[in-house]
PDB file of N, CA and C in Angstrom:
ATOM      1  N   MET A   1      10.324  10.515  25.509  1.00  0.00           N
ATOM      2  CA  MET A   1      10.054  11.237  24.275  1.00  0.00           C
ATOM      3  C   MET A   1       9.391  10.317  23.272  1.00  0.00           C
ATOM      4  N   GLY A   2       8.556  10.902  22.454  1.00  0.00           N
ATOM      5  CA  GLY A   2       7.857  10.141  21.435  1.00  0.00           C
ATOM      6  C   GLY A   2       8.708   9.900  20.213  1.00  0.00           C
ATOM      7  N   ARG A   3       8.201   9.107  19.359  1.00  0.00           N
ATOM      8  CA  ARG A   3       8.887   8.791  18.122  1.00  0.00           C
ATOM      9  C   ARG A   3       8.740   9.963  17.168  1.00  0.00           C
ATOM     10  N   THR A   4       9.847  10.398  16.559  1.00  0.00           N
ATOM     11  CA  THR A   4       9.798  11.563  15.679  1.00  0.00           C
ATOM     12  C   THR A   4       9.599  11.196  14.219  1.00  0.00           C
ATOM     13  N   VAL A   5       9.916   9.974  13.866  1.00  0.00           N
ATOM     14  CA  VAL A   5       9.759   9.517  12.490  1.00  0.00           C
ATOM     15  C   VAL A   5       8.521   8.636  12.424  1.00  0.00           C
ATOM     16  N   PRO A   6       7.595   8.946  11.507  1.00  0.00           N
ATOM     17  CA  PRO A   6       6.402   8.099  11.433  1.00  0.00           C
ATOM     18  C   PRO A   6       6.764   6.680  11.000  1.00  0.00           C
ATOM     19  N   SER A   7       6.059   5.709  11.524  1.00  0.00           N
ATOM     20  CA  SER A   7       6.307   4.325  11.143  1.00  0.00           C
ATOM     21  C   SER A   7       5.867   4.113   9.695  1.00  0.00           C
ATOM     22  N   PHE A   8       6.368   3.044   9.115  1.00  0.00           N
ATOM     23  CA  PHE A   8       5.975   2.767   7.728  1.00  0.00           C
ATOM     24  C   PHE A   8       4.478   2.499   7.647  1.00  0.00           C
ATOM     25  N   ARG A   9       3.929   1.866   8.676  1.00  0.00           N
ATOM     26  CA  ARG A   9       2.480   1.614   8.677  1.00  0.00           C
ATOM     27  C   ARG A   9       1.712   2.933   8.589  1.00  0.00           C
ATOM     28  N   MET A  10       2.178   3.931   9.320  1.00  0.00           N
ATOM     29  CA  MET A  10       1.523   5.240   9.268  1.00  0.00           C
ATOM     30  C   MET A  10       1.683   5.871   7.884  1.00  0.00           C
ATOM     31  N   LEU A  11       2.872   5.745   7.295  1.00  0.00           N
ATOM     32  CA  LEU A  11       3.098   6.259   5.934  1.00  0.00           C
ATOM     33  C   LEU A  11       2.171   5.567   4.942  1.00  0.00           C
ATOM     34  N   LEU A  12       2.084   4.241   5.048  1.00  0.00           N
ATOM     35  CA  LEU A  12       1.229   3.469   4.142  1.00  0.00           C
ATOM     36  C   LEU A  12      -0.224   3.896   4.270  1.00  0.00           C
ATOM     37  N   GLU A  13      -0.712   4.002   5.485  1.00  0.00           N
ATOM     38  CA  GLU A  13      -2.106   4.408   5.677  1.00  0.00           C
ATOM     39  C   GLU A  13      -2.336   5.830   5.157  1.00  0.00           C
ATOM     40  N   GLY A  14      -1.334   6.697   5.280  1.00  0.00           N
ATOM     41  CA  GLY A  14      -1.445   8.046   4.733  1.00  0.00           C
ATOM     42  C   GLY A  14      -1.526   8.038   3.216  1.00  0.00           C
ATOM     43  N   ILE A  15      -0.720   7.195   2.585  1.00  0.00           N
ATOM     44  CA  ILE A  15      -0.747   7.084   1.125  1.00  0.00           C
ATOM     45  C   ILE A  15      -2.092   6.533   0.670  1.00  0.00           C
ATOM     46  N   ILE A  16      -2.584   5.527   1.366  1.00  0.00           N
ATOM     47  CA  ILE A  16      -3.893   4.957   1.026  1.00  0.00           C
ATOM     48  C   ILE A  16      -4.979   6.020   1.179  1.00  0.00           C
ATOM     49  N   ALA A  17      -4.888   6.825   2.217  1.00  0.00           N
ATOM     50  CA  ALA A  17      -5.865   7.905   2.416  1.00  0.00           C
ATOM     51  C   ALA A  17      -5.783   8.931   1.292  1.00  0.00           C
ATOM     52  N   GLU A  18      -4.558   9.232   0.834  1.00  0.00           N
ATOM     53  CA  GLU A  18      -4.398  10.167  -0.279  1.00  0.00           C
ATOM     54  C   GLU A  18      -5.021   9.634  -1.570  1.00  0.00           C
ATOM     55  N   LEU A  19      -5.075   8.326  -1.691  1.00  0.00           N
ATOM     56  CA  LEU A  19      -5.643   7.693  -2.887  1.00  0.00           C
ATOM     57  C   LEU A  19      -7.147   7.450  -2.765  1.00  0.00           C
ATOM     58  N   SER A  20      -7.763   7.937  -1.707  1.00  0.00           N
ATOM     59  CA  SER A  20      -9.180   7.649  -1.475  1.00  0.00           C
ATOM     60  C   SER A  20     -10.087   8.233  -2.553  1.00  0.00           C
ATOM     61  N   ASP A  21      -9.749   9.406  -3.095  1.00  0.00           N
ATOM     62  CA  ASP A  21     -10.563   9.959  -4.187  1.00  0.00           C
ATOM     63  C   ASP A  21     -10.468   9.078  -5.426  1.00  0.00           C
ATOM     64  N   PHE A  22      -9.264   8.595  -5.720  1.00  0.00           N
ATOM     65  CA  PHE A  22      -9.077   7.684  -6.847  1.00  0.00           C
ATOM     66  C   PHE A  22      -9.898   6.415  -6.627  1.00  0.00           C
ATOM     67  N   ARG A  23      -9.829   5.859  -5.421  1.00  0.00           N
ATOM     68  CA  ARG A  23     -10.570   4.647  -5.093  1.00  0.00           C
ATOM     69  C   ARG A  23     -12.065   4.858  -5.253  1.00  0.00           C
ATOM     70  N   ARG A  24     -12.531   6.003  -4.815  1.00  0.00           N
ATOM     71  CA  ARG A  24     -13.967   6.295  -4.832  1.00  0.00           C
ATOM     72  C   ARG A  24     -14.543   6.297  -6.257  1.00  0.00           C
ATOM     73  N   VAL A  25     -13.766   6.723  -7.246  1.00  0.00           N
ATOM     74  CA  VAL A  25     -14.294   6.809  -8.608  1.00  0.00           C
ATOM     75  C   VAL A  25     -14.116   5.514  -9.408  1.00  0.00           C
ATOM     76  N   LEU A  26     -13.478   4.525  -8.820  1.00  0.00           N
ATOM     77  CA  LEU A  26     -13.334   3.239  -9.498  1.00  0.00           C
ATOM     78  C   LEU A  26     -14.668   2.506  -9.541  1.00  0.00           C
ATOM     79  N   ARG A  27     -14.820   1.676 -10.548  1.00  0.00           N
ATOM     80  CA  ARG A  27     -15.998   0.811 -10.622  1.00  0.00           C
ATOM     81  C   ARG A  27     -15.894  -0.257  -9.544  1.00  0.00           C
ATOM     82  N   GLY A  28     -17.009  -0.895  -9.254  1.00  0.00           N
ATOM     83  CA  GLY A  28     -17.091  -1.859  -8.152  1.00  0.00           C
ATOM     84  C   GLY A  28     -16.002  -2.902  -8.132  1.00  0.00           C
ATOM     85  N   GLU A  29     -15.806  -3.632  -9.255  1.00  0.00           N
ATOM     86  CA  GLU A  29     -14.807  -4.697  -9.259  1.00  0.00           C
ATOM     87  C   GLU A  29     -13.388  -4.131  -9.206  1.00  0.00           C
ATOM     88  N   ASP A  30     -13.185  -2.950  -9.791  1.00  0.00           N
ATOM     89  CA  ASP A  30     -11.873  -2.315  -9.716  1.00  0.00           C
ATOM     90  C   ASP A  30     -11.586  -1.821  -8.295  1.00  0.00           C
ATOM     91  N   ARG A  31     -12.601  -1.346  -7.619  1.00  0.00           N
ATOM     92  CA  ARG A  31     -12.440  -0.909  -6.234  1.00  0.00           C
ATOM     93  C   ARG A  31     -12.063  -2.102  -5.355  1.00  0.00           C
ATOM     94  N   THR A  32     -12.694  -3.236  -5.604  1.00  0.00           N
ATOM     95  CA  THR A  32     -12.369  -4.451  -4.862  1.00  0.00           C
ATOM     96  C   THR A  32     -10.924  -4.864  -5.126  1.00  0.00           C
ATOM     97  N   ALA A  33     -10.499  -4.785  -6.379  1.00  0.00           N
ATOM     98  CA  ALA A  33      -9.116  -5.122  -6.734  1.00  0.00           C
ATOM     99  C   ALA A  33      -8.139  -4.146  -6.085  1.00  0.00           C
ATOM    100  N   PHE A  34      -8.477  -2.866  -6.082  1.00  0.00           N
ATOM    101  CA  PHE A  34      -7.639  -1.852  -5.441  1.00  0.00           C
ATOM    102  C   PHE A  34      -7.484  -2.156  -3.956  1.00  0.00           C
ATOM    103  N   ASP A  35      -8.590  -2.457  -3.288  1.00  0.00           N
ATOM    104  CA  ASP A  35      -8.543  -2.791  -1.862  1.00  0.00           C
ATOM    105  C   ASP A  35      -7.676  -4.019  -1.611  1.00  0.00           C
ATOM    106  N   SER A  36      -7.771  -4.986  -2.497  1.00  0.00           N
ATOM    107  CA  SER A  36      -6.960  -6.192  -2.373  1.00  0.00           C
ATOM    108  C   SER A  36      -5.473  -5.857  -2.478  1.00  0.00           C
ATOM    109  N   LEU A  37      -5.125  -4.992  -3.420  1.00  0.00           N
ATOM    110  CA  LEU A  37      -3.725  -4.588  -3.575  1.00  0.00           C
ATOM    111  C   LEU A  37      -3.217  -3.859  -2.334  1.00  0.00           C
ATOM    112  N   MET A  38      -4.023  -2.984  -1.793  1.00  0.00           N
ATOM    113  CA  MET A  38      -3.600  -2.253  -0.601  1.00  0.00           C
ATOM    114  C   MET A  38      -3.456  -3.197   0.591  1.00  0.00           C
ATOM    115  N   ASN A  39      -4.308  -4.211   0.658  1.00  0.00           N
ATOM    116  CA  ASN A  39      -4.182  -5.213   1.721  1.00  0.00           C
ATOM    117  C   ASN A  39      -2.902  -6.026   1.566  1.00  0.00           C
ATOM    118  N   LYS A  40      -2.506  -6.290   0.307  1.00  0.00           N
ATOM    119  CA  LYS A  40      -1.241  -6.982   0.063  1.00  0.00           C
ATOM    120  C   LYS A  40      -0.083  -6.144   0.565  1.00  0.00           C
ATOM    121  N   ALA A  41      -0.143  -4.846   0.348  1.00  0.00           N
ATOM    122  CA  ALA A  41       0.903  -3.956   0.855  1.00  0.00           C
ATOM    123  C   ALA A  41       0.915  -3.982   2.382  1.00  0.00           C
ATOM    124  N   ARG A  42      -0.242  -4.006   2.994  1.00  0.00           N
ATOM    125  CA  ARG A  42      -0.324  -4.059   4.461  1.00  0.00           C
ATOM    126  C   ARG A  42       0.292  -5.346   5.009  1.00  0.00           C
ATOM    127  N   GLU A  43       0.148  -6.443   4.276  1.00  0.00           N
ATOM    128  CA  GLU A  43       0.701  -7.727   4.728  1.00  0.00           C
ATOM    129  C   GLU A  43       2.225  -7.696   4.826  1.00  0.00           C
ATOM    130  N   HIS A  44       2.859  -6.840   4.046  1.00  0.00           N
ATOM    131  CA  HIS A  44       4.317  -6.794   4.008  1.00  0.00           C
ATOM    132  C   HIS A  44       4.888  -5.555   4.686  1.00  0.00           C
ATOM    133  N   VAL A  45       4.087  -4.914   5.515  1.00  0.00           N
ATOM    134  CA  VAL A  45       4.516  -3.649   6.106  1.00  0.00           C
ATOM    135  C   VAL A  45       5.782  -3.803   6.952  1.00  0.00           C
ATOM    136  N   SER A  46       5.948  -4.918   7.631  1.00  0.00           N
ATOM    137  CA  SER A  46       7.142  -5.088   8.459  1.00  0.00           C
ATOM    138  C   SER A  46       8.400  -5.178   7.598  1.00  0.00           C
ATOM    139  N   SER A  47       8.302  -5.800   6.439  1.00  0.00           N
ATOM    140  CA  SER A  47       9.444  -5.859   5.526  1.00  0.00           C
ATOM    141  C   SER A  47       9.732  -4.498   4.901  1.00  0.00           C
ATOM    142  N   CYS A  48       8.699  -3.744   4.665  1.00  0.00           N
ATOM    143  CA  CYS A  48       8.863  -2.439   4.031  1.00  0.00           C
ATOM    144  C   CYS A  48       9.591  -1.439   4.918  1.00  0.00           C
ATOM    145  N   THR A  49       9.578  -1.677   6.212  1.00  0.00           N
ATOM    146  CA  THR A  49      10.219  -0.725   7.121  1.00  0.00           C
ATOM    147  C   THR A  49      11.725  -0.662   6.933  1.00  0.00           C
ATOM    148  N   VAL A  50      12.317  -1.697   6.367  1.00  0.00           N
ATOM    149  CA  VAL A  50      13.769  -1.720   6.208  1.00  0.00           C
ATOM    150  C   VAL A  50      14.230  -1.331   4.813  1.00  0.00           C
ATOM    151  N   VAL A  51      13.313  -1.006   3.916  1.00  0.00           N
ATOM    152  CA  VAL A  51      13.680  -0.614   2.555  1.00  0.00           C
ATOM    153  C   VAL A  51      14.069   0.859   2.547  1.00  0.00           C
ATOM    154  N   PRO A  52      15.342   1.144   2.228  1.00  0.00           N
ATOM    155  CA  PRO A  52      15.800   2.544   2.264  1.00  0.00           C
ATOM    156  C   PRO A  52      15.501   3.280   0.964  1.00  0.00           C
ATOM    157  N   THR A  53      14.262   3.299   0.584  1.00  0.00           N
ATOM    158  CA  THR A  53      13.868   3.939  -0.668  1.00  0.00           C
ATOM    159  C   THR A  53      12.545   4.655  -0.460  1.00  0.00           C
ATOM    160  N   HIS A  54      12.010   5.184  -1.519  1.00  0.00           N
ATOM    161  CA  HIS A  54      10.729   5.875  -1.453  1.00  0.00           C
ATOM    162  C   HIS A  54       9.650   4.881  -1.010  1.00  0.00           C
ATOM    163  N   PRO A  55       8.741   5.289  -0.140  1.00  0.00           N
ATOM    164  CA  PRO A  55       7.700   4.363   0.348  1.00  0.00           C
ATOM    165  C   PRO A  55       6.893   3.711  -0.769  1.00  0.00           C
ATOM    166  N   MET A  56       6.632   4.418  -1.850  1.00  0.00           N
ATOM    167  CA  MET A  56       5.844   3.823  -2.943  1.00  0.00           C
ATOM    168  C   MET A  56       6.592   2.660  -3.575  1.00  0.00           C
ATOM    169  N   HIS A  57       7.913   2.733  -3.640  1.00  0.00           N
ATOM    170  CA  HIS A  57       8.682   1.623  -4.200  1.00  0.00           C
ATOM    171  C   HIS A  57       8.478   0.372  -3.353  1.00  0.00           C
ATOM    172  N   ALA A  58       8.537   0.530  -2.051  1.00  0.00           N
ATOM    173  CA  ALA A  58       8.329  -0.614  -1.154  1.00  0.00           C
ATOM    174  C   ALA A  58       6.913  -1.166  -1.301  1.00  0.00           C
ATOM    175  N   ILE A  59       5.940  -0.282  -1.462  1.00  0.00           N
ATOM    176  CA  ILE A  59       4.553  -0.711  -1.633  1.00  0.00           C
ATOM    177  C   ILE A  59       4.408  -1.502  -2.927  1.00  0.00           C
ATOM    178  N   PHE A  60       4.974  -0.983  -4.027  1.00  0.00           N
ATOM    179  CA  PHE A  60       4.887  -1.684  -5.309  1.00  0.00           C
ATOM    180  C   PHE A  60       5.569  -3.044  -5.248  1.00  0.00           C
ATOM    181  N   ILE A  61       6.737  -3.100  -4.633  1.00  0.00           N
ATOM    182  CA  ILE A  61       7.453  -4.371  -4.532  1.00  0.00           C
ATOM    183  C   ILE A  61       6.642  -5.379  -3.730  1.00  0.00           C
ATOM    184  N   SER A  62       6.040  -4.962  -2.635  1.00  0.00           N
ATOM    185  CA  SER A  62       5.272  -5.904  -1.811  1.00  0.00           C
ATOM    186  C   SER A  62       4.038  -6.387  -2.556  1.00  0.00           C
ATOM    187  N   ILE A  63       3.383  -5.519  -3.329  1.00  0.00           N
ATOM    188  CA  ILE A  63       2.225  -5.928  -4.123  1.00  0.00           C
ATOM    189  C   ILE A  63       2.659  -6.918  -5.203  1.00  0.00           C
ATOM    190  N   LEU A  64       3.745  -6.594  -5.901  1.00  0.00           N
ATOM    191  CA  LEU A  64       4.230  -7.489  -6.943  1.00  0.00           C
ATOM    192  C   LEU A  64       4.628  -8.854  -6.379  1.00  0.00           C
ATOM    193  N   LEU A  65       5.264  -8.854  -5.236  1.00  0.00           N
ATOM    194  CA  LEU A  65       5.649 -10.101  -4.591  1.00  0.00           C
ATOM    195  C   LEU A  65       4.424 -10.956  -4.277  1.00  0.00           C
ATOM    196  N   SER A  66       3.405 -10.338  -3.724  1.00  0.00           N
ATOM    197  CA  SER A  66       2.187 -11.077  -3.398  1.00  0.00           C
ATOM    198  C   SER A  66       1.519 -11.612  -4.640  1.00  0.00           C
ATOM    199  N   LYS A  67       1.470 -10.817  -5.689  1.00  0.00           N
ATOM    200  CA  LYS A  67       0.826 -11.263  -6.920  1.00  0.00           C
ATOM    201  C   LYS A  67       1.640 -12.357  -7.600  1.00  0.00           C
ATOM    202  N   ARG A  68       2.942 -12.296  -7.490  1.00  0.00           N
ATOM    203  CA  ARG A  68       3.801 -13.306  -8.096  1.00  0.00           C
ATOM    204  C   ARG A  68       3.610 -14.665  -7.424  1.00  0.00           C
ATOM    205  N   LYS A  69       3.343 -14.657  -6.117  1.00  0.00           N
ATOM    206  CA  LYS A  69       3.141 -15.902  -5.381  1.00  0.00           C
ATOM    207  C   LYS A  69       1.837 -16.586  -5.787  1.00  0.00           C
ATOM    208  N   ASN A  70       0.877 -15.842  -6.277  1.00  0.00           N
ATOM    209  CA  ASN A  70      -0.442 -16.422  -6.640  1.00  0.00           C
ATOM    210  C   ASN A  70      -0.408 -17.098  -7.955  1.00  0.00           C
TER     211      ASN A  70
END
C-alpha cells in the first residue's frame, strides 16, 4: 500500500506552488529574495517533518533559523 499522508516535502512544494502568483508579481530582487527564503525552508525539510504544528509554522521557523545563522 502507498503512503496516505503526504510528506512534508510534498506539503512544502504545494505551499510554494500556491504562492507562485505572489512570487510572479514581485520585483526582480524581491523575487530572488523570495526564492532564497523558500530554498532555506527546503534545506530544513527533514527537521520540519517532526514538528507537530501547522506546516507554515515549521517553514517560518526554518527560514528564521537560517537567517539567524547568517
